[in-house]
CSV table of N, CA and C in Angstrom, one decimal:
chain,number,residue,atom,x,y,z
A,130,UNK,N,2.1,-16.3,-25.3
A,130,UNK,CA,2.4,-15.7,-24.0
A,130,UNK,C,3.8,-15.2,-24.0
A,131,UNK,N,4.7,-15.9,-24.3
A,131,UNK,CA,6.4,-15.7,-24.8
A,131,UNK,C,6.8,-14.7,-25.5
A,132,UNK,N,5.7,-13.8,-26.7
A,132,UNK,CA,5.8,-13.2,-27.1
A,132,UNK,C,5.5,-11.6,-26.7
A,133,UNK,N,4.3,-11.8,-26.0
A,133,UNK,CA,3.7,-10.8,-25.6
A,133,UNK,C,4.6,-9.9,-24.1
A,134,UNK,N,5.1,-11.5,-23.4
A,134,UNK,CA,6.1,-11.2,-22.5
A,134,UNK,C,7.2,-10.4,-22.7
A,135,UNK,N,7.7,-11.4,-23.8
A,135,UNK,CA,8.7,-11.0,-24.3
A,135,UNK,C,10.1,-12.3,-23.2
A,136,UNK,N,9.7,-13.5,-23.4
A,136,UNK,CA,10.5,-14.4,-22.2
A,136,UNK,C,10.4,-15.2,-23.3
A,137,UNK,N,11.1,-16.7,-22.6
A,137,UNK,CA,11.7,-17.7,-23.4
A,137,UNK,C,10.3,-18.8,-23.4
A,138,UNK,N,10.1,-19.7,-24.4
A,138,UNK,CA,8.6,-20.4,-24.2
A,138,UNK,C,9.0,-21.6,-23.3
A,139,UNK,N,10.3,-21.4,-23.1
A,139,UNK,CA,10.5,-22.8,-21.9
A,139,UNK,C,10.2,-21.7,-20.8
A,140,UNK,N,10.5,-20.7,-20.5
A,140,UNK,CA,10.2,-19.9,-19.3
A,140,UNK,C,8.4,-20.3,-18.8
A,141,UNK,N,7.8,-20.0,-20.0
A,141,UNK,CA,6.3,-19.3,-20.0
A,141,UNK,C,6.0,-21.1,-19.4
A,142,UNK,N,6.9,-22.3,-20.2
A,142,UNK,CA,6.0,-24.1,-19.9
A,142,UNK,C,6.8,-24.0,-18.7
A,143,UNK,N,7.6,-23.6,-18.1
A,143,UNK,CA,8.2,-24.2,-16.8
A,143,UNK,C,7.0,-23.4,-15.4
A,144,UNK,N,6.7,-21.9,-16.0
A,144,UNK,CA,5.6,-21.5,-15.1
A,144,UNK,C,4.3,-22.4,-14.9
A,145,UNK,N,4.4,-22.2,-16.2
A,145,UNK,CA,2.7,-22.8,-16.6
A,145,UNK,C,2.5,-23.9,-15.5
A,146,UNK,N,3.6,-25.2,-15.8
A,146,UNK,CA,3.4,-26.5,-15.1
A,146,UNK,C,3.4,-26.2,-13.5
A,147,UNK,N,4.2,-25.3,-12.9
A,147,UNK,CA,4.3,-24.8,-11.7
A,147,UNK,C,2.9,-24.1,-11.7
A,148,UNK,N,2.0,-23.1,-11.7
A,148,UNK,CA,1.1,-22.9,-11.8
A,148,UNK,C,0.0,-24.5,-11.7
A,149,UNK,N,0.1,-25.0,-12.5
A,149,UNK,CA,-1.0,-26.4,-12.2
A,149,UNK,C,-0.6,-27.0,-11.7
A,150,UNK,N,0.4,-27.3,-10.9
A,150,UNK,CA,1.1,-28.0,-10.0
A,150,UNK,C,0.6,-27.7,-8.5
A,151,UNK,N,0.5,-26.3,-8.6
A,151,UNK,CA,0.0,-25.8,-7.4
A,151,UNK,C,-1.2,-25.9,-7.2
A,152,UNK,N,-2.3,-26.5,-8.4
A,152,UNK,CA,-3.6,-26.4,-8.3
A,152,UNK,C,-4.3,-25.4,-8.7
A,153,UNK,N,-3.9,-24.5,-9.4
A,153,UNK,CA,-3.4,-22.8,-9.8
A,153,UNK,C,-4.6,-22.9,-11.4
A,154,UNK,N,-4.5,-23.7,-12.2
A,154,UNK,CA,-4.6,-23.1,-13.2
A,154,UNK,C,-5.0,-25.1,-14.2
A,155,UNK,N,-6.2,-24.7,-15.0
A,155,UNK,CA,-5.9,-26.1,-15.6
A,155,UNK,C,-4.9,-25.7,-16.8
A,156,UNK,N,-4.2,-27.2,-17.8
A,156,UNK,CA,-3.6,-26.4,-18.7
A,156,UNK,C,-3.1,-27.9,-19.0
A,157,UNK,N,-2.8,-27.8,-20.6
A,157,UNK,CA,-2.5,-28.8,-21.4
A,157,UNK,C,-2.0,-28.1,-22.6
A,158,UNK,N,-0.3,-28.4,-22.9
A,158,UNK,CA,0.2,-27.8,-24.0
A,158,UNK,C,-0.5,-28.0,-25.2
A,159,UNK,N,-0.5,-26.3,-25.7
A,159,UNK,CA,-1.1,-25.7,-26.9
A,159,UNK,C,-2.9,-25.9,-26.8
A,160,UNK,N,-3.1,-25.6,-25.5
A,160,UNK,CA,-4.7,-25.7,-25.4
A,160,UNK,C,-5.2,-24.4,-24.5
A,161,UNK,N,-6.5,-24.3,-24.3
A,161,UNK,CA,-6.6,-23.4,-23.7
A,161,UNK,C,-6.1,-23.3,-21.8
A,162,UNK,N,-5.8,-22.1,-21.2
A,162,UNK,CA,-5.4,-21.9,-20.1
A,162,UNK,C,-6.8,-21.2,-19.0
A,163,UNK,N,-7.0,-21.6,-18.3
A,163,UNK,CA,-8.0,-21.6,-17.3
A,163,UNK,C,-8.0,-21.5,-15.8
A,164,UNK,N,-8.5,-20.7,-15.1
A,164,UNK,CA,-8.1,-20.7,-13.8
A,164,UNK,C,-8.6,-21.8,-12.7
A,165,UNK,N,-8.3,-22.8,-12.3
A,165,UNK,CA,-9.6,-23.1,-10.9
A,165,UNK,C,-10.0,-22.5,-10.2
A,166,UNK,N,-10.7,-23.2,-9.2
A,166,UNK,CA,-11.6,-22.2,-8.2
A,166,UNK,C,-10.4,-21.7,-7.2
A,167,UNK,N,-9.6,-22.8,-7.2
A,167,UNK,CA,-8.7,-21.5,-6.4
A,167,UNK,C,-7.7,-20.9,-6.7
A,168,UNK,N,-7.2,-21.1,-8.0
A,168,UNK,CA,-7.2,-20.0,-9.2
A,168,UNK,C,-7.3,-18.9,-9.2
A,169,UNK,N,-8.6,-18.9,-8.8
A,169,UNK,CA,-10.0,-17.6,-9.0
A,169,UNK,C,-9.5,-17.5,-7.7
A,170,UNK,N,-9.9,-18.0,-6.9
A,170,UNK,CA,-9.5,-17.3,-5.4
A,170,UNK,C,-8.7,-16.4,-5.0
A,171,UNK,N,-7.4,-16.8,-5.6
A,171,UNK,CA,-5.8,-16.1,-5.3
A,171,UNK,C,-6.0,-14.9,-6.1
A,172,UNK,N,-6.4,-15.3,-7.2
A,172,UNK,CA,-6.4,-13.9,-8.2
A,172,UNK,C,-7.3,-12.5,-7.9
A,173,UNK,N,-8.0,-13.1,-7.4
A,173,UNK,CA,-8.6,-12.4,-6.7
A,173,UNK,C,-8.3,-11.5,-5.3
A,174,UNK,N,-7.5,-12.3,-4.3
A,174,UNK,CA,-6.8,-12.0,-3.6
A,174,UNK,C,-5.7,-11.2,-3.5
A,175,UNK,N,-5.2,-11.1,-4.7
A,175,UNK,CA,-4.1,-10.6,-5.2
A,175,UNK,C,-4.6,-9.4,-5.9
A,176,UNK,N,-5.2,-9.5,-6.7
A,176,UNK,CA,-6.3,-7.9,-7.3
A,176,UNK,C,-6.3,-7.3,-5.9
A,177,UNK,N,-7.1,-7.6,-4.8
A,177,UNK,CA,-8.0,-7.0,-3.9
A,177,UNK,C,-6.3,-5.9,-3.1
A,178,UNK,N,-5.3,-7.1,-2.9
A,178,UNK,CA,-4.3,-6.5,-2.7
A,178,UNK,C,-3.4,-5.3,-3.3
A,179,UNK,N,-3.7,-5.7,-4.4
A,179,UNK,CA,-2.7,-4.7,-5.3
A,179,UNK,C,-3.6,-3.2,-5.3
A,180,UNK,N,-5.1,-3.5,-5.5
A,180,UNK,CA,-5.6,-2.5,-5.6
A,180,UNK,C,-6.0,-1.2,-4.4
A,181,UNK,N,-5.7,-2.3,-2.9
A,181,UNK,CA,-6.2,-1.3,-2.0
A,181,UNK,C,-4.9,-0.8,-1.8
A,182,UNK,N,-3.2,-1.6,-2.0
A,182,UNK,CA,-2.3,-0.6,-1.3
A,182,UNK,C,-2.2,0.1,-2.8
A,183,UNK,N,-2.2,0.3,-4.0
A,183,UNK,CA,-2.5,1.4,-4.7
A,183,UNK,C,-3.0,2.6,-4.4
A,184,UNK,N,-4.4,2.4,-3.8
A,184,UNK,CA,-5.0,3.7,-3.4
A,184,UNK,C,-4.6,3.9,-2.1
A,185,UNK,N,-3.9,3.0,-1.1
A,185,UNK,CA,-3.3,3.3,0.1
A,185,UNK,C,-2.2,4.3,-0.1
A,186,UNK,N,-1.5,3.9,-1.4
A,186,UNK,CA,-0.2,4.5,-1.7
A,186,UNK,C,-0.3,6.6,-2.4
A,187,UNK,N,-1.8,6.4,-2.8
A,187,UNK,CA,-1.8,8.0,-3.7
A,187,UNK,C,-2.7,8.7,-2.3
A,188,UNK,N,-3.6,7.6,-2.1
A,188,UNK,CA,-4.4,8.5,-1.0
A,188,UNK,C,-3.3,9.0,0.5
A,189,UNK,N,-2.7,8.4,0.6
A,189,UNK,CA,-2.2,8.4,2.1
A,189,UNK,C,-1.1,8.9,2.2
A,190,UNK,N,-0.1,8.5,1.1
A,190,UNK,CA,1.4,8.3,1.3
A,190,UNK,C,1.9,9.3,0.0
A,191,UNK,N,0.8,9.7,-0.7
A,191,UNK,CA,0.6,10.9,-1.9
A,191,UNK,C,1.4,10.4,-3.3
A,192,UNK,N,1.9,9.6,-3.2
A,192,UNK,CA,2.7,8.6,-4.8
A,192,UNK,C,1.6,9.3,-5.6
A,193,UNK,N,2.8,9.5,-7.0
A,193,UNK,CA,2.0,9.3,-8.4
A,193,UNK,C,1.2,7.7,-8.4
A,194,UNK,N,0.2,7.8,-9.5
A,194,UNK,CA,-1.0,6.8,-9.8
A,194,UNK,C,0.4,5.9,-10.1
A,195,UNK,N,1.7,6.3,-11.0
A,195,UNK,CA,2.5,5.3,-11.9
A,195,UNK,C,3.3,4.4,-10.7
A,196,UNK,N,3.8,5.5,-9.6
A,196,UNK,CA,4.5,4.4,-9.0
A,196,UNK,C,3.8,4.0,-7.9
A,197,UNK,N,2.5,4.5,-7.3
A,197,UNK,CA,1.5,3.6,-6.7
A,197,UNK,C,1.2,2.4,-7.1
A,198,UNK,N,1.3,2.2,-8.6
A,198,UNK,CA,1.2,0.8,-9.2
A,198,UNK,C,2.0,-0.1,-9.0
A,199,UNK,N,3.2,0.8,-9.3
A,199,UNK,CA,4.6,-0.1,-9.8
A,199,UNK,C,4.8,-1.0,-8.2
A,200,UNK,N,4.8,0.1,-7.4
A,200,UNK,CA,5.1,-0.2,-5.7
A,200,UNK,C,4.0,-1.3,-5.7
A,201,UNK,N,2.5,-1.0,-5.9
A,201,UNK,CA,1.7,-2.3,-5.2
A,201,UNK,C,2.4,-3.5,-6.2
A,202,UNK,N,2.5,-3.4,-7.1
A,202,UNK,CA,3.1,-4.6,-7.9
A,202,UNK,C,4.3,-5.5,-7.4
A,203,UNK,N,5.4,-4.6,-6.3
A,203,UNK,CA,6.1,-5.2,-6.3
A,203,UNK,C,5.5,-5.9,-4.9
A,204,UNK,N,4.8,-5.5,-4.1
A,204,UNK,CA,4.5,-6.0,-2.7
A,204,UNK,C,3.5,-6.9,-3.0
A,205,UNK,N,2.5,-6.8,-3.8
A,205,UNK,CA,1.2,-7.5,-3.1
A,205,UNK,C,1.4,-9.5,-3.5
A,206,UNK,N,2.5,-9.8,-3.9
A,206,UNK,CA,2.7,-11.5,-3.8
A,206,UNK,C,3.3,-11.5,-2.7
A,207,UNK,N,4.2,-10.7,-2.0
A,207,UNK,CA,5.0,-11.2,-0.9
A,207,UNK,C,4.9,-10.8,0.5
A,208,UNK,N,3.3,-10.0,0.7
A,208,UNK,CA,2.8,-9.3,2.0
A,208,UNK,C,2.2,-10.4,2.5
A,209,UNK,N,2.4,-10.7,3.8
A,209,UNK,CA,1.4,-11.4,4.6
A,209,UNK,C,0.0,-11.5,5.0
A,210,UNK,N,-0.3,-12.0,5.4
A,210,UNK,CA,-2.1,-11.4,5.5
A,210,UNK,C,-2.0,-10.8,6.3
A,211,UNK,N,-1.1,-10.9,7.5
A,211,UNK,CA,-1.3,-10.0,8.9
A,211,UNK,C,-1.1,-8.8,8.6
A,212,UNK,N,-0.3,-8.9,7.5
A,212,UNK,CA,0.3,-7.8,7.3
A,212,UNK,C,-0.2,-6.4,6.6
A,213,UNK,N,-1.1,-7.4,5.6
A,213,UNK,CA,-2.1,-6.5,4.7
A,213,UNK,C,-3.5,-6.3,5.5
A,214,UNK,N,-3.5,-6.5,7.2
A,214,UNK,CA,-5.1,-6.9,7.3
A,214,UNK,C,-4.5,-5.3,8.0
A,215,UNK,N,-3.7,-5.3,8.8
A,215,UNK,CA,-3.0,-3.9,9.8
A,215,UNK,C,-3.1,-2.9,8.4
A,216,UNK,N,-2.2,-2.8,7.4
A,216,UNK,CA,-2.5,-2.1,6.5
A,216,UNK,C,-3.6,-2.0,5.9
A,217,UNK,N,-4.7,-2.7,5.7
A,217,UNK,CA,-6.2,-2.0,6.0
A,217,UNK,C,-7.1,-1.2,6.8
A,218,UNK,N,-6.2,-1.6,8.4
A,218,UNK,CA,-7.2,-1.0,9.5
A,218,UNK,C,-6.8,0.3,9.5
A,219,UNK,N,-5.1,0.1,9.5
A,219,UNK,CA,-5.0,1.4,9.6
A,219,UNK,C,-5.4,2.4,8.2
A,220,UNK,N,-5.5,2.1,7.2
A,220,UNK,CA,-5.8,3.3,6.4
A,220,UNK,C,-7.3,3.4,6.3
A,221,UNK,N,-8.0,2.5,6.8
A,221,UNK,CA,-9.3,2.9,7.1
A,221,UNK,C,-9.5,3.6,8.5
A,222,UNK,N,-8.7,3.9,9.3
A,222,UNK,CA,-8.1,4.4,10.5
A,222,UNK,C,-8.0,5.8,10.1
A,223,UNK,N,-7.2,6.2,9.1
A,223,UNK,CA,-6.9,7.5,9.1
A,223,UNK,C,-8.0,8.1,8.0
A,224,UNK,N,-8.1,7.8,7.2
A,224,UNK,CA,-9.4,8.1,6.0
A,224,UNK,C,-10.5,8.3,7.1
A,225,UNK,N,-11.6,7.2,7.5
A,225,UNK,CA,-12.8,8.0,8.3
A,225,UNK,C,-12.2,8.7,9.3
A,226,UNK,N,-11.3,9.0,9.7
A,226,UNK,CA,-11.2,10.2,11.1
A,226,UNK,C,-10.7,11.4,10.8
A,227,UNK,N,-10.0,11.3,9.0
A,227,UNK,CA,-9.6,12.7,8.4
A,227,UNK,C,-11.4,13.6,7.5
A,228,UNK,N,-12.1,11.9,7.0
A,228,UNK,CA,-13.3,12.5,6.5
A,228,UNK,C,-14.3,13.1,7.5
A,229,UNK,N,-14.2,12.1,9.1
A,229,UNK,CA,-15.3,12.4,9.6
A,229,UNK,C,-15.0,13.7,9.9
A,230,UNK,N,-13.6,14.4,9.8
A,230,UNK,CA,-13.7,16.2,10.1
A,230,UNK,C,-13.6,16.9,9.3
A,231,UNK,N,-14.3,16.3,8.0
A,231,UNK,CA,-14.0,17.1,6.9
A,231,UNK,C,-13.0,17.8,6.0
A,232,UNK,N,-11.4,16.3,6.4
A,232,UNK,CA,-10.6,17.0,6.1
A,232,UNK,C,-10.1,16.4,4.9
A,233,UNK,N,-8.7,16.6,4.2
A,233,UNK,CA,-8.8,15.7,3.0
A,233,UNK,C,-7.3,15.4,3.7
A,234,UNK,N,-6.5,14.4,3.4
A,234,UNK,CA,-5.3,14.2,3.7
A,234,UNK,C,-4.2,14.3,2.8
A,235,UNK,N,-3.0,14.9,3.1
A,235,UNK,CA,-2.5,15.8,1.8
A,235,UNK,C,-1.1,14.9,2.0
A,236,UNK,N,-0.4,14.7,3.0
A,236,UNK,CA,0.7,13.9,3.4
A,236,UNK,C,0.9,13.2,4.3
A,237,UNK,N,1.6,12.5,4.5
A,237,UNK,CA,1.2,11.1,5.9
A,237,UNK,C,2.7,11.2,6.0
A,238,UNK,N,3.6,11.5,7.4
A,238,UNK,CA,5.3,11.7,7.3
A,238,UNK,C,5.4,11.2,8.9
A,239,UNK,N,6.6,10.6,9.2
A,239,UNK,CA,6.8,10.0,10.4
A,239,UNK,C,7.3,11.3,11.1
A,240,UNK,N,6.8,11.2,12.9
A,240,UNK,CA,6.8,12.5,13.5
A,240,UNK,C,8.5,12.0,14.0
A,241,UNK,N,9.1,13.7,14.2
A,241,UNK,CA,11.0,13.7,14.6
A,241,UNK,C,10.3,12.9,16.5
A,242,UNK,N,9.4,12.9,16.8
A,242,UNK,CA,9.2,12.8,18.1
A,242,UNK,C,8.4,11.1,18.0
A,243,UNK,N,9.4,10.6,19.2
A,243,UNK,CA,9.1,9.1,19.1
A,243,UNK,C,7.8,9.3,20.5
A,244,UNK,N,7.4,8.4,20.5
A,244,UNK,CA,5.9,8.1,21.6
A,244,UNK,C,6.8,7.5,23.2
A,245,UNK,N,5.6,7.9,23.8
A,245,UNK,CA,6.6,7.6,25.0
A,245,UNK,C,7.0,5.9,25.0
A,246,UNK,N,6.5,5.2,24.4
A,246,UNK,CA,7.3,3.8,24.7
A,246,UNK,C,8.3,3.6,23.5
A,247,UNK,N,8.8,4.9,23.0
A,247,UNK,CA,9.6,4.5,21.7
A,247,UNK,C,9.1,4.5,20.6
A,248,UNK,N,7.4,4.4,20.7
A,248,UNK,CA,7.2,3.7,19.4
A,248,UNK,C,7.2,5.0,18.2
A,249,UNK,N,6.9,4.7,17.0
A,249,UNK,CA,7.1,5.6,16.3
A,249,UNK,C,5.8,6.3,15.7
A,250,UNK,N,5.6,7.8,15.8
A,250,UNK,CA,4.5,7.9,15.4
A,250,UNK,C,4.3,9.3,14.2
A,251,UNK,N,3.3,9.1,13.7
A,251,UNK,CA,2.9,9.8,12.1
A,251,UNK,C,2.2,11.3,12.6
A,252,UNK,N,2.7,11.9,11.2
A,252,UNK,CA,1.7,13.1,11.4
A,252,UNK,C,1.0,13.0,9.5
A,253,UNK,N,-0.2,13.6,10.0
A,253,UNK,CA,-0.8,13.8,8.6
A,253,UNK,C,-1.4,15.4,8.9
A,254,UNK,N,-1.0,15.3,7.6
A,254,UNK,CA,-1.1,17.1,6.8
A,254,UNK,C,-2.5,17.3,6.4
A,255,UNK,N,-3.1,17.6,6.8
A,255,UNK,CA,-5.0,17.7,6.6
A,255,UNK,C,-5.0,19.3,5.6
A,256,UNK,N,-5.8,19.4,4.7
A,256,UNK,CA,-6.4,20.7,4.6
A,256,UNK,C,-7.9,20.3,4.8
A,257,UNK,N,-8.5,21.4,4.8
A,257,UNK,CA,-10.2,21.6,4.6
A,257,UNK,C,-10.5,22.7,4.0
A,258,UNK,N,-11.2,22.2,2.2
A,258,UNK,CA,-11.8,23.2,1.7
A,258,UNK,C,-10.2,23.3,0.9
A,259,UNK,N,-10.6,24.1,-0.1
A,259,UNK,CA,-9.8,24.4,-1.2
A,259,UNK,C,-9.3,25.6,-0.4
A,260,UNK,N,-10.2,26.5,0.0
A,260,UNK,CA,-9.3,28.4,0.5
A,260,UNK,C,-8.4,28.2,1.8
A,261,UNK,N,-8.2,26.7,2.4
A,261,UNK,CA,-7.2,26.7,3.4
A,261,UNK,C,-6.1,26.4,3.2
A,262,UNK,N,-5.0,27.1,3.9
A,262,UNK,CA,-3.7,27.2,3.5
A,262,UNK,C,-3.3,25.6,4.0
A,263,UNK,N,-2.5,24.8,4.1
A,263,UNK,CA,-1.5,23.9,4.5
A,263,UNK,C,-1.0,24.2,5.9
A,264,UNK,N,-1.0,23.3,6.5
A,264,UNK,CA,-0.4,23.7,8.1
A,264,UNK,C,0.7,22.6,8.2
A,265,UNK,N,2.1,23.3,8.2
A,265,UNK,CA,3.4,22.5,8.4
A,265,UNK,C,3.0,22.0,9.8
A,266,UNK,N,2.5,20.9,10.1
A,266,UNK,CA,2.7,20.1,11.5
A,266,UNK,C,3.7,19.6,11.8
A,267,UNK,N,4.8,19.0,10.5
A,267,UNK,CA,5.9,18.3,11.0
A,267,UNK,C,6.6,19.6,11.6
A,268,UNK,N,7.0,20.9,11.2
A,268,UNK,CA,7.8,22.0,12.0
A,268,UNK,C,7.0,22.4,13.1
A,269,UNK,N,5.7,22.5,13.6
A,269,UNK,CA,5.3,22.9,14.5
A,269,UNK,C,5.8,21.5,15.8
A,270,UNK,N,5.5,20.3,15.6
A,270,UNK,CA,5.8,19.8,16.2
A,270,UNK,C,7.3,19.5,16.8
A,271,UNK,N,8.4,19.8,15.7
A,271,UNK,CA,9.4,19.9,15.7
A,271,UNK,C,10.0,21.1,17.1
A,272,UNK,N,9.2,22.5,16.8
A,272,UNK,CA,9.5,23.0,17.3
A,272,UNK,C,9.1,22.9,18.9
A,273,UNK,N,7.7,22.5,19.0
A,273,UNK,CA,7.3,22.3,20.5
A,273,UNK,C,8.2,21.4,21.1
A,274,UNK,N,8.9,20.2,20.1
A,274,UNK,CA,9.8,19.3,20.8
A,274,UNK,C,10.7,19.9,21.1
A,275,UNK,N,11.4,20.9,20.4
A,275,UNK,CA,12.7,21.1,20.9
A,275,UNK,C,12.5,22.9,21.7
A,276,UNK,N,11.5,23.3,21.8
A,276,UNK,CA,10.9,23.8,23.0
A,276,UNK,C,11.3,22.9,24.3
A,277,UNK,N,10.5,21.9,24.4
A,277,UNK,CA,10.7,21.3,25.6
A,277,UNK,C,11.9,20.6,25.8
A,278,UNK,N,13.1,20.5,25.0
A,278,UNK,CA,14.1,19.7,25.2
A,278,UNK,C,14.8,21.1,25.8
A,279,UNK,N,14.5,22.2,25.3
A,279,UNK,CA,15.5,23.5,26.5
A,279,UNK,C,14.5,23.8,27.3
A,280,UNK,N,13.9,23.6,27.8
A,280,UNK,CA,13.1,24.3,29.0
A,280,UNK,C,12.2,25.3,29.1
A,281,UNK,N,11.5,25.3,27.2
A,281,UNK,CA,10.8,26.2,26.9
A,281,UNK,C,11.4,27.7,26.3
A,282,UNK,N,12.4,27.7,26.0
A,282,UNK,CA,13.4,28.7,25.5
A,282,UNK,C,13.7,28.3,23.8
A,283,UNK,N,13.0,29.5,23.5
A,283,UNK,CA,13.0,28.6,21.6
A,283,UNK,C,14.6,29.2,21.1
């Protein structure tokens, strides 16, 4: 493991024992390494994570496949569940409501216009079909907002 790593083999026994300590993993120096059941559980948990904000990251947010990785790699130990369960609804949120109209989602960018309580809200860049051009929403919106900040006078 030290090798392949490329780490110290006191690094790889100080993990190891921390790993079965946690209930993580069975393990007995210079024997085989094994997961338990909840082992299996986390690892799994952690797959499921890394892999949905991956495709959260190229589908939504448009990342190369390399740094959709690298990014879920660095989040998916330190996200909360609350936190990954919102980041499921919503990209299952915007996916069936861009599919159910047949659109594909091309960029996901925070709008210059806050919502009436402040809050902050997104625009996504839809095309339909390959022969449709791109519609700059963030400039259209842009402009309607600052339309109405003069009184309608562009």
């Amino acid at each position: 493991i030290s090798n392949n790593l490329n780490v110290k083999k006191a690094s790889v026994s100080g993990a190891l024992n921390t790993l079965q300590k946690r209930g993580l993993i069975n393990y007995a120096p210079y024997s085989q390494i094994t997961l338990t059941t909840l082992g299996e559980e986390q690892a799994q948990k952690i797959l499921k994570r890394h892999n949905t904000m991956t495709k959260f990251f190229v589908d939504v947010l448009g990342l190369t496949e390399k740094d959709a990785v690298e990014n879920a790699c660095r989040i998916e130990h330190t996200m909360t569940e609350s936190f990954f369960e919102k980041a499921i609804k919503f990209y299952e949120l915007i996916i069936n409501f861009s599919e159910k109209l047949g659109f594909e989602i091309i960029d996901l960018d925070y709008s210059p216009v806050t919502g009436s309580k402040g809050n902050i809200e997104y625009l996504m860049f839809l095309k339909k079909g390959s022969a449709c051009s791109l519609i700059d929403i963030h400039n259209l919106v842009k402009n309607a907002f600052d339309k109405l900040k003069t009184g309608g006078k562009a």
